[in-house]
Tab-separated table of C-alpha atoms in Angstrom:
chain	number	residue	atom	x	y	z
A	1	UNK	CA	23.895	101.500	73.532
A	2	UNK	CA	25.691	98.490	74.772
A	3	UNK	CA	29.066	98.516	76.437
A	4	UNK	CA	30.538	96.732	73.381
A	5	UNK	CA	29.239	99.410	71.020
A	6	UNK	CA	30.681	102.186	73.131
A	7	UNK	CA	34.082	100.467	73.170
A	8	UNK	CA	34.104	100.030	69.395
A	9	UNK	CA	33.201	103.682	68.790
A	10	UNK	CA	35.937	104.808	71.167
A	11	UNK	CA	38.557	102.708	69.366
A	12	UNK	CA	37.508	104.061	65.972
A	13	UNK	CA	37.635	107.656	67.200
A	14	UNK	CA	41.117	107.083	68.678
A	15	UNK	CA	42.350	105.631	65.402
A	16	UNK	CA	41.049	108.629	63.448
A	17	UNK	CA	42.745	111.156	65.755
A	18	UNK	CA	46.113	112.407	64.184
A	19	UNK	CA	46.971	115.037	66.811
A	20	UNK	CA	50.552	114.648	68.196
A	21	UNK	CA	51.680	112.040	65.590
A	22	UNK	CA	54.479	114.250	64.181
A	23	UNK	CA	56.020	114.753	67.574
A	24	UNK	CA	55.862	111.063	68.298
A	25	UNK	CA	57.417	110.172	64.924
A	26	UNK	CA	60.243	112.708	65.358
A	27	UNK	CA	60.912	111.389	68.826
A	28	UNK	CA	61.279	107.924	67.341
A	29	UNK	CA	63.275	108.938	64.220
A	30	UNK	CA	65.601	111.634	65.601
A	31	UNK	CA	68.111	109.209	67.102
A	32	UNK	CA	68.193	107.247	63.843
A	33	UNK	CA	68.736	110.423	61.788
A	34	UNK	CA	71.457	111.603	64.144
A	35	UNK	CA	73.069	108.181	63.971
A	36	UNK	CA	72.982	108.269	60.136
A	37	UNK	CA	74.515	111.734	59.984
A	38	UNK	CA	77.231	110.787	62.416
A	39	UNK	CA	77.952	107.572	60.571
A	40	UNK	CA	78.194	109.473	57.273
A	41	UNK	CA	80.573	112.038	58.750
A	42	UNK	CA	82.711	109.278	60.196
A	43	UNK	CA	82.824	107.452	56.865
A	44	UNK	CA	83.891	110.624	55.060
A	45	UNK	CA	86.502	111.362	57.730
A	46	UNK	CA	87.940	107.848	57.610
A	47	UNK	CA	87.895	107.815	53.802
A	48	UNK	CA	89.769	111.128	53.649
A	49	UNK	CA	92.294	109.941	56.210
A	50	UNK	CA	92.864	106.682	54.308
A	51	UNK	CA	93.304	108.595	51.028
A	52	UNK	CA	95.826	110.971	52.641
A	53	UNK	CA	97.724	108.089	54.202
A	54	UNK	CA	97.847	106.168	50.923
A	55	UNK	CA	99.044	109.241	49.002
A	56	UNK	CA	101.828	109.786	51.542
A	57	UNK	CA	102.837	106.116	51.506
A	58	UNK	CA	102.747	105.941	47.681
A	59	UNK	CA	105.027	108.966	47.506
A	60	UNK	CA	107.395	107.536	50.116
A	61	UNK	CA	107.646	104.123	48.470
A	62	UNK	CA	108.051	105.568	44.963
A	63	UNK	CA	110.724	108.020	46.128
A	64	UNK	CA	112.581	105.215	47.881
A	65	UNK	CA	112.364	103.014	44.788
A	66	UNK	CA	113.769	105.904	42.750
A	67	UNK	CA	116.671	106.319	45.196
A	68	UNK	CA	117.376	102.584	45.056
A	69	UNK	CA	117.283	102.720	41.269
A	70	UNK	CA	119.604	105.695	40.986
A	71	UNK	CA	122.025	104.403	43.599
A	72	UNK	CA	121.405	107.167	46.164
A	73	UNK	CA	120.728	104.478	48.797
A	74	UNK	CA	121.088	100.715	49.058
A	75	UNK	CA	118.544	98.158	50.289
A	76	UNK	CA	119.705	98.446	53.914
A	77	UNK	CA	118.702	102.128	53.953
A	78	UNK	CA	115.234	101.562	52.503
A	79	UNK	CA	113.241	101.435	55.760
A	80	UNK	CA	114.703	104.662	57.108
A	81	UNK	CA	114.148	106.369	53.757
A	82	UNK	CA	110.502	105.274	53.446
A	83	UNK	CA	109.836	106.391	57.026
A	84	UNK	CA	111.483	109.776	56.495
A	85	UNK	CA	109.500	110.446	53.293
A	86	UNK	CA	106.285	109.157	54.895
A	87	UNK	CA	106.482	111.399	57.941
A	88	UNK	CA	107.694	114.444	56.011
A	89	UNK	CA	104.987	114.237	53.348
A	90	UNK	CA	102.122	112.700	55.288
A	91	UNK	CA	102.054	114.158	58.768
A	92	UNK	CA	100.866	117.567	57.511
A	93	UNK	CA	97.553	115.989	56.487
A	94	UNK	CA	96.707	114.886	60.031
A	95	UNK	CA	95.912	116.619	63.320
A	96	UNK	CA	98.309	116.865	66.206
A	97	UNK	CA	98.379	113.571	68.056
A	98	UNK	CA	97.365	111.541	64.982
A	99	UNK	CA	100.806	110.130	64.275
A	100	UNK	CA	101.594	107.999	61.230
A	101	UNK	CA	103.398	104.717	61.847
A	102	UNK	CA	105.376	102.659	59.333
A	103	UNK	CA	104.269	99.159	60.285
A	104	UNK	CA	106.406	97.111	57.902
A	105	UNK	CA	108.580	97.218	54.804
A	106	UNK	CA	109.654	94.327	52.598
A	107	UNK	CA	112.425	94.515	49.981
A	108	UNK	CA	112.130	91.703	47.448
A	109	UNK	CA	115.563	91.555	45.826
A	110	UNK	CA	114.395	88.953	43.309
A	111	UNK	CA	111.332	90.813	42.086
A	112	UNK	CA	112.958	94.230	42.732
A	113	UNK	CA	109.975	95.567	44.666
A	114	UNK	CA	109.508	97.746	47.729
A	115	UNK	CA	106.306	96.968	49.679
A	116	UNK	CA	105.327	98.941	52.764
A	117	UNK	CA	102.400	99.096	55.190
A	118	UNK	CA	101.551	102.142	57.284
A	119	UNK	CA	98.810	103.123	59.729
A	120	UNK	CA	97.405	106.122	61.555
A	121	UNK	CA	94.973	106.434	64.467
A	122	UNK	CA	92.428	109.224	63.958
A	123	UNK	CA	89.808	110.800	66.230
A	124	UNK	CA	86.428	110.304	64.574
A	125	UNK	CA	83.783	112.964	65.101
A	126	UNK	CA	80.983	110.681	66.403
A	127	UNK	CA	81.721	107.659	68.612
A	128	UNK	CA	78.968	105.175	67.742
A	129	UNK	CA	77.462	102.255	69.632
A	130	UNK	CA	79.704	102.872	72.602
A	131	UNK	CA	82.879	102.459	70.518
A	132	UNK	CA	85.947	104.532	71.228
A	133	UNK	CA	86.320	107.682	69.160
A	134	UNK	CA	89.807	106.623	67.926
A	135	UNK	CA	90.026	104.379	64.864
A	136	UNK	CA	93.138	102.804	63.337
A	137	UNK	CA	93.467	103.086	59.554
A	138	UNK	CA	95.931	100.895	57.663
A	139	UNK	CA	97.019	100.891	54.022
A	140	UNK	CA	99.700	99.316	51.805
A	141	UNK	CA	101.733	100.429	48.780
A	142	UNK	CA	104.368	98.922	46.497
A	143	UNK	CA	106.792	100.124	43.820
A	144	UNK	CA	109.368	98.608	41.485
A	145	UNK	CA	113.018	99.568	41.598
A	146	UNK	CA	115.820	98.651	39.253
A	147	UNK	CA	119.564	98.153	39.288
A	148	UNK	CA	119.815	98.344	35.501
A	149	UNK	CA	122.639	100.294	33.946
A	150	UNK	CA	121.742	103.106	31.551
A	151	UNK	CA	123.608	103.896	28.332
A	152	UNK	CA	122.674	107.063	26.431
A	153	UNK	CA	124.077	108.179	23.064
A	154	UNK	CA	123.313	111.793	22.081
A	155	UNK	CA	123.465	112.667	18.362
A	156	UNK	CA	123.960	116.435	18.108
A	157	UNK	CA	123.685	118.658	15.030
A	158	UNK	CA	126.806	120.792	14.457
A	159	UNK	CA	126.028	121.761	10.876
A	160	UNK	CA	126.445	125.214	9.367
A	161	UNK	CA	122.870	126.263	10.123
A	162	UNK	CA	123.677	126.020	13.839
A	163	UNK	CA	126.165	128.925	13.619
A	164	UNK	CA	125.624	131.942	15.822
A	165	UNK	CA	124.146	134.980	14.079
A	166	UNK	CA	123.318	138.506	15.201
A	167	UNK	CA	119.783	137.422	16.106
A	168	UNK	CA	120.158	133.761	17.009
A	169	UNK	CA	122.570	131.489	18.863
A	170	UNK	CA	121.454	127.961	18.079
A	171	UNK	CA	124.821	126.462	18.945
A	172	UNK	CA	124.863	128.201	22.325
A	173	UNK	CA	121.347	126.956	23.028
A	174	UNK	CA	122.390	123.406	22.167
A	175	UNK	CA	125.527	123.562	24.301
A	176	UNK	CA	123.534	124.758	27.297
A	177	UNK	CA	120.792	122.138	26.869
A	178	UNK	CA	123.247	119.276	26.256
A	179	UNK	CA	125.344	120.159	29.309
A	180	UNK	CA	122.243	120.398	31.490
A	181	UNK	CA	121.134	116.975	30.269
A	182	UNK	CA	124.578	115.507	30.954
A	183	UNK	CA	124.570	116.894	34.490
A	184	UNK	CA	121.049	115.644	35.187
A	185	UNK	CA	121.839	112.144	33.936
A	186	UNK	CA	125.172	111.853	35.724
A	187	UNK	CA	123.594	112.987	38.997
A	188	UNK	CA	122.241	109.433	39.244
A	189	UNK	CA	125.765	108.063	39.631
A	190	UNK	CA	126.959	107.317	43.138
A	191	UNK	CA	130.147	105.546	44.119
A	192	UNK	CA	132.863	103.997	42.001
A	193	UNK	CA	130.562	101.945	39.753
A	194	UNK	CA	128.667	104.429	37.528
A	195	UNK	CA	125.128	103.473	36.663
A	196	UNK	CA	124.803	105.976	33.792
A	197	UNK	CA	127.221	106.493	30.899
A	198	UNK	CA	126.809	108.933	28.023
A	199	UNK	CA	128.240	109.081	24.490
A	200	UNK	CA	128.292	112.156	22.240
A	201	UNK	CA	127.987	111.912	18.452
A	202	UNK	CA	128.376	115.347	16.820
A	203	UNK	CA	127.765	115.283	13.064
A	204	UNK	CA	127.898	117.487	9.963
A	205	UNK	CA	129.298	116.550	6.500
A	206	UNK	CA	130.642	113.428	8.143
A	207	UNK	CA	131.444	112.166	11.633
A	208	UNK	CA	134.876	112.611	13.202
A	209	UNK	CA	135.387	109.351	15.081
A	210	UNK	CA	138.829	110.139	16.468
A	211	UNK	CA	142.167	108.543	15.671
A	212	UNK	CA	141.904	105.223	17.493
A	213	UNK	CA	138.384	104.402	16.277
A	214	UNK	CA	139.266	105.493	12.724
A	215	UNK	CA	142.306	103.219	12.619
A	216	UNK	CA	140.245	100.260	13.818
A	217	UNK	CA	137.088	100.755	11.781
A	218	UNK	CA	137.222	103.331	8.932
A	219	UNK	CA	138.266	102.392	5.391
A	220	UNK	CA	139.608	105.323	3.370
A	221	UNK	CA	138.509	105.079	-0.257
A	222	UNK	CA	141.459	106.070	-2.470
A	223	UNK	CA	139.642	106.114	-5.818
A	224	UNK	CA	136.223	105.698	-7.371
A	225	UNK	CA	136.960	101.963	-7.631
A	226	UNK	CA	136.890	101.728	-3.807
A	227	UNK	CA	133.327	103.071	-3.577
A	228	UNK	CA	131.748	99.787	-2.564
A	229	UNK	CA	131.499	97.573	0.483
A	230	UNK	CA	134.602	98.110	2.596
A	231	UNK	CA	136.856	95.191	3.483
A	232	UNK	CA	137.049	93.687	6.959
A	233	UNK	CA	139.401	95.414	9.383
A	234	UNK	CA	141.950	92.612	9.129
A	235	UNK	CA	142.095	92.756	5.338
A	236	UNK	CA	145.479	93.851	3.907
A	237	UNK	CA	143.750	96.386	1.624
A	238	UNK	CA	142.990	98.591	4.618
A	239	UNK	CA	144.749	101.958	4.332
A	240	UNK	CA	147.443	102.495	6.943
A	241	UNK	CA	146.967	105.308	9.453
A	242	UNK	CA	149.934	107.246	8.047
A	243	UNK	CA	148.058	107.863	4.796
A	244	UNK	CA	144.775	109.006	6.369
A	245	UNK	CA	143.640	112.510	5.372
A	246	UNK	CA	141.591	112.768	8.592
A	247	UNK	CA	139.623	110.637	11.055
A	248	UNK	CA	136.192	111.116	9.505
A	249	UNK	CA	133.692	108.541	8.296
A	250	UNK	CA	130.667	108.635	6.025
A	251	UNK	CA	128.166	105.852	5.326
A	252	UNK	CA	128.837	102.177	5.493
A	253	UNK	CA	128.209	100.544	2.118
A	254	UNK	CA	127.083	97.100	1.082
A	255	UNK	CA	125.631	94.272	3.139
A	256	UNK	CA	126.167	95.974	6.501
A	257	UNK	CA	124.858	99.456	5.754
A	258	UNK	CA	121.919	98.964	8.117
A	259	UNK	CA	123.671	96.712	10.603
A	260	UNK	CA	125.634	97.238	13.807
A	261	UNK	CA	128.077	94.437	13.053
A	262	UNK	CA	131.603	95.341	14.026
A	263	UNK	CA	134.354	96.228	11.531
A	264	UNK	CA	135.653	92.658	11.508
A	265	UNK	CA	132.699	92.009	9.181
A	266	UNK	CA	133.128	95.189	7.121
A	267	UNK	CA	134.645	98.566	7.890
A	268	UNK	CA	132.842	101.897	7.586
A	269	UNK	CA	133.680	103.908	4.475
A	270	UNK	CA	135.239	107.333	4.223
A	271	UNK	CA	133.725	108.131	0.868
A	272	UNK	CA	136.029	109.184	-1.951
A	273	UNK	CA	133.551	111.971	-2.814
A	274	UNK	CA	133.742	113.673	0.597
A	275	UNK	CA	136.582	116.017	-0.422
A	276	UNK	CA	134.984	116.727	-3.798
A	277	UNK	CA	131.679	117.627	-2.171
A	278	UNK	CA	133.307	120.137	0.166
A	279	UNK	CA	135.343	121.692	-2.649
A	280	UNK	CA	132.282	122.007	-4.886
A	281	UNK	CA	129.648	123.176	-2.413
A	282	UNK	CA	131.328	124.844	0.539
A	283	UNK	CA	134.469	126.488	1.839
A	284	UNK	CA	134.041	124.812	5.210
A	285	UNK	CA	135.952	121.972	6.824
A	286	UNK	CA	135.814	118.544	5.239
A	287	UNK	CA	135.934	116.923	8.649
A	288	UNK	CA	134.390	118.532	11.750
A	289	UNK	CA	136.777	119.208	14.620
A	290	UNK	CA	134.280	117.867	17.167
A	291	UNK	CA	134.964	114.183	17.743
A	292	UNK	CA	132.816	111.359	18.982
A	293	UNK	CA	132.987	110.770	22.726
A	294	UNK	CA	132.344	107.061	23.436
A	295	UNK	CA	130.410	106.048	26.546
A	296	UNK	CA	131.784	107.687	29.663
A	297	UNK	CA	130.686	108.799	33.112
A	298	UNK	CA	133.206	111.642	33.196
A	299	UNK	CA	131.386	114.927	33.550
A	300	UNK	CA	134.575	116.826	32.704
A	301	UNK	CA	135.185	114.887	29.485
A	302	UNK	CA	131.644	115.443	28.271
A	303	UNK	CA	131.406	119.111	29.233
A	304	UNK	CA	134.752	119.992	27.677
A	305	UNK	CA	133.730	118.275	24.436
A	306	UNK	CA	130.460	120.235	24.355
A	307	UNK	CA	132.234	123.518	25.107
A	308	UNK	CA	134.497	122.941	22.071
A	309	UNK	CA	131.628	122.434	19.628
A	310	UNK	CA	131.880	124.380	16.367
A	311	UNK	CA	129.190	124.562	13.685
A	312	UNK	CA	130.185	123.787	10.083
A	313	UNK	CA	129.069	121.894	6.983
A	314	UNK	CA	126.022	120.060	5.682
A	315	UNK	CA	123.524	117.763	7.367
A	316	UNK	CA	124.489	114.123	6.904
A	317	UNK	CA	122.021	113.101	9.613
A	318	UNK	CA	121.906	109.417	8.720
A	319	UNK	CA	125.683	109.212	9.278
A	320	UNK	CA	125.100	110.546	12.795
A	321	UNK	CA	122.340	107.982	13.375
A	322	UNK	CA	124.672	105.211	12.211
A	323	UNK	CA	127.420	106.129	14.684
A	324	UNK	CA	124.912	106.678	17.503
A	325	UNK	CA	123.938	103.035	17.085
A	326	UNK	CA	127.549	101.887	17.078
A	327	UNK	CA	128.257	103.696	20.362
A	328	UNK	CA	125.506	101.603	21.998
A	329	UNK	CA	126.309	98.291	20.299
A	330	UNK	CA	128.200	95.518	22.045
A	331	UNK	CA	129.697	94.610	18.644
A	332	UNK	CA	131.814	97.759	18.846
A	333	UNK	CA	133.202	97.074	22.306
A	334	UNK	CA	136.660	96.128	21.061
A	335	UNK	CA	136.807	99.258	18.885
A	336	UNK	CA	136.015	101.853	21.568
A	337	UNK	CA	138.048	100.240	24.347
A	338	UNK	CA	137.141	98.495	27.578
A	339	UNK	CA	136.186	101.591	29.603
A	340	UNK	CA	133.748	102.778	26.910
A	341	UNK	CA	132.549	99.330	25.848
A	342	UNK	CA	128.745	99.098	25.550
A	343	UNK	CA	127.201	96.373	27.669
A	344	UNK	CA	125.825	93.238	26.090
A	345	UNK	CA	122.185	93.476	25.167
A	346	UNK	CA	120.074	92.419	28.151
A	347	UNK	CA	116.931	94.495	28.865
A	348	UNK	CA	116.900	93.303	32.490
A	349	UNK	CA	120.409	94.577	33.132
A	350	UNK	CA	120.883	97.561	30.842
A	351	UNK	CA	118.689	100.151	29.148
A	352	UNK	CA	120.019	101.590	25.896
A	353	UNK	CA	118.704	104.964	24.720
A	354	UNK	CA	119.444	107.228	21.753
A	355	UNK	CA	118.681	110.968	21.604
A	356	UNK	CA	118.726	112.294	18.023
A	357	UNK	CA	118.739	116.068	17.541
A	358	UNK	CA	118.650	118.164	14.343
A	359	UNK	CA	117.879	121.754	13.426
A	360	UNK	CA	116.979	121.001	9.803
A	361	UNK	CA	116.302	118.616	6.952
A	362	UNK	CA	118.830	115.880	6.256
A	363	UNK	CA	120.329	117.048	2.963
A	364	UNK	CA	123.575	115.174	2.348
A	365	UNK	CA	124.470	111.598	1.374
A	366	UNK	CA	127.232	109.920	-0.622
A	367	UNK	CA	126.221	106.282	-0.985
A	368	UNK	CA	123.505	107.039	-3.549
A	369	UNK	CA	125.486	109.210	-6.024
A	370	UNK	CA	128.308	108.801	-8.515
A	371	UNK	CA	129.641	112.375	-8.481
A	372	UNK	CA	130.263	114.955	-5.772
A	373	UNK	CA	127.903	117.499	-7.327
A	374	UNK	CA	124.929	115.244	-6.512
A	375	UNK	CA	125.760	114.645	-2.861
A	376	UNK	CA	123.967	117.732	-1.556
A	377	UNK	CA	120.460	119.130	-1.868
A	378	UNK	CA	119.591	122.110	0.294
A	379	UNK	CA	115.897	121.184	0.047
A	380	UNK	CA	116.575	117.819	1.632
A	381	UNK	CA	117.311	114.444	0.091
A	382	UNK	CA	114.955	111.512	0.107
A	383	UNK	CA	117.885	109.080	0.209
A	384	UNK	CA	119.362	110.402	3.446
A	385	UNK	CA	115.921	110.644	5.064
A	386	UNK	CA	115.045	107.080	4.116
A	387	UNK	CA	118.461	105.829	5.173
A	388	UNK	CA	118.048	107.509	8.573
A	389	UNK	CA	114.595	105.999	9.057
A	390	UNK	CA	115.836	102.543	8.103
A	391	UNK	CA	118.713	102.810	10.588
A	392	UNK	CA	116.287	103.955	13.281
A	393	UNK	CA	114.026	101.014	12.541
A	394	UNK	CA	116.910	98.563	12.931
A	395	UNK	CA	118.049	100.281	16.114
A	396	UNK	CA	114.603	99.858	17.633
A	397	UNK	CA	114.614	96.190	16.650
A	398	UNK	CA	117.921	95.877	18.492
A	399	UNK	CA	116.254	97.093	21.694
A	400	UNK	CA	117.367	100.726	21.616
A	401	UNK	CA	114.705	103.240	22.636
A	402	UNK	CA	114.910	106.403	20.535
A	403	UNK	CA	114.002	109.971	21.494
A	404	UNK	CA	114.164	112.688	18.842
A	405	UNK	CA	114.283	116.482	19.011
A	406	UNK	CA	113.620	118.919	16.203
A	407	UNK	CA	115.007	122.408	16.866
A	408	UNK	CA	113.501	125.344	14.984
A	409	UNK	CA	112.485	123.118	12.086
A	410	UNK	CA	110.885	124.875	9.114
A	411	UNK	CA	110.306	121.849	6.885
A	412	UNK	CA	107.587	119.254	7.407
A	413	UNK	CA	109.843	116.585	5.855
A	414	UNK	CA	112.318	117.145	8.684
A	415	UNK	CA	109.555	116.737	11.253
A	416	UNK	CA	108.342	113.571	9.565
A	417	UNK	CA	111.863	112.099	9.653
A	418	UNK	CA	112.199	112.816	13.359
A	419	UNK	CA	108.736	111.467	14.124
A	420	UNK	CA	109.466	108.289	12.142
A	421	UNK	CA	112.794	107.745	13.900
A	422	UNK	CA	111.346	108.096	17.391
A	423	UNK	CA	110.098	105.085	19.303
A	424	UNK	CA	106.296	104.968	19.676
A	425	UNK	CA	104.898	106.803	22.686
A	426	UNK	CA	103.859	104.501	25.517
A	427	UNK	CA	101.510	105.771	28.194
A	428	UNK	CA	102.774	109.203	29.191
A	429	UNK	CA	106.302	108.662	27.790
A	430	UNK	CA	106.846	111.154	24.936
A	431	UNK	CA	109.519	110.349	22.337
A	432	UNK	CA	109.355	113.146	19.731
A	433	UNK	CA	109.833	116.820	20.615
A	434	UNK	CA	109.378	119.796	18.291
A	435	UNK	CA	111.070	122.856	19.822
A	436	UNK	CA	111.293	126.450	18.630
A	437	UNK	CA	113.352	128.241	21.297
A	438	UNK	CA	116.445	127.586	23.365
A	439	UNK	CA	114.363	127.200	26.524
A	440	UNK	CA	112.112	124.668	24.777
A	441	UNK	CA	115.171	122.726	23.608
A	442	UNK	CA	116.476	122.634	27.176
A	443	UNK	CA	113.054	121.558	28.455
A	444	UNK	CA	112.910	118.760	25.859
A	445	UNK	CA	116.255	117.357	26.996
A	446	UNK	CA	115.139	117.551	30.633
A	447	UNK	CA	111.845	115.813	29.823
A	448	UNK	CA	113.776	113.005	28.150
A	449	UNK	CA	115.954	112.669	31.257
A	450	UNK	CA	112.759	112.451	33.333
A	451	UNK	CA	111.356	109.844	30.938
A	452	UNK	CA	114.511	107.753	31.243
A	453	UNK	CA	114.121	107.762	35.020
A	454	UNK	CA	110.490	106.670	34.740
A	455	UNK	CA	111.409	103.912	32.285
A	456	UNK	CA	114.086	102.660	34.663
A	457	UNK	CA	111.472	102.397	37.420
A	458	UNK	CA	108.856	100.563	35.363
A	459	UNK	CA	110.738	98.194	33.052
């Protein structure tokens, strides 16, 4: 056998020999596997740290934007506020020595935005390729704030079905929920220039608008011949205040029934049939004692009015809707007085919101009948429901966002009216609430307050 043959056989035998290959392969692959595991752990650690930092920064920026919006702070306080929120909420997610830093904050007064950048240095588990085991993680967040004013008109049901009984206290539940809502909304006001103002519109057979508003805007029908479109407030046919039986109003008739035009175009009627309806159907008051409270930021004024609520009469819900609109309309500024005057319509500067509450079916209307006996239907009247829905539609067109609350409703027609009146839901903003207990009623009012805050931050 030649030397060449021996060499070839030796090479072939060596190539066929597999002993020791596994050890050699593991020796070659182990560092790569260890490197991959370490890299994966580092990636997970950095990703978790970045997520925690972003969550803390998002919360800090959003909270600061909310405080700017509600007037708790001004722009000069924004950096300190973001930093305080960031450290308080974020530092718990990191180890000792891994301190969060607020790198920058920018307040854009034109765009009304708060933009902030923050960073944290974390100790990674596996230093790789000779790199230091400390890595800096940076993230950014932004939020919108607003300096818009907020005007809220609350239509509240004070009809006979709200009376306290041995087993139920609807009126007490409403008073508690309404006062809690007032306090929550007014808590946004800081300083001498209130950001939030609230109007109350209690309703029953009619709406008591108070002496000054009645004199300026309510036409008292003296006979059946007056049951038509009311004259303008400067018309000599207007009844003088000395001859007024009360300060209540019913529906507006004629061309302006579904309009928020002021009384210089046409006054609101006090229907001639109002007294006849009460005499025929009830022994209760023709005019509720509870009066409208135009827009105010006075907690005392609002709470005292709510404390004095008394339940009586039928459910002229569309009359309440009508006056809720007027309390938010700039066309009624001269009627309610300068301190209660609604702002001019400008979505960038003011948000206008209506909260409509009822415990039953709308069952009373005057504009559609010719005799008092036909004004009321305890099963609910199509005319008052349709009138309410038409008024709600026009209110929404005028830029007013409507929230509605049904309280212990037993009739699907009542629910349908409230659903139809409410503005459409957008995202997570709920507009219609169906409640069956006092605690649910309170929760509905508080949810609406929360929704108003969210709307102020996003629009």
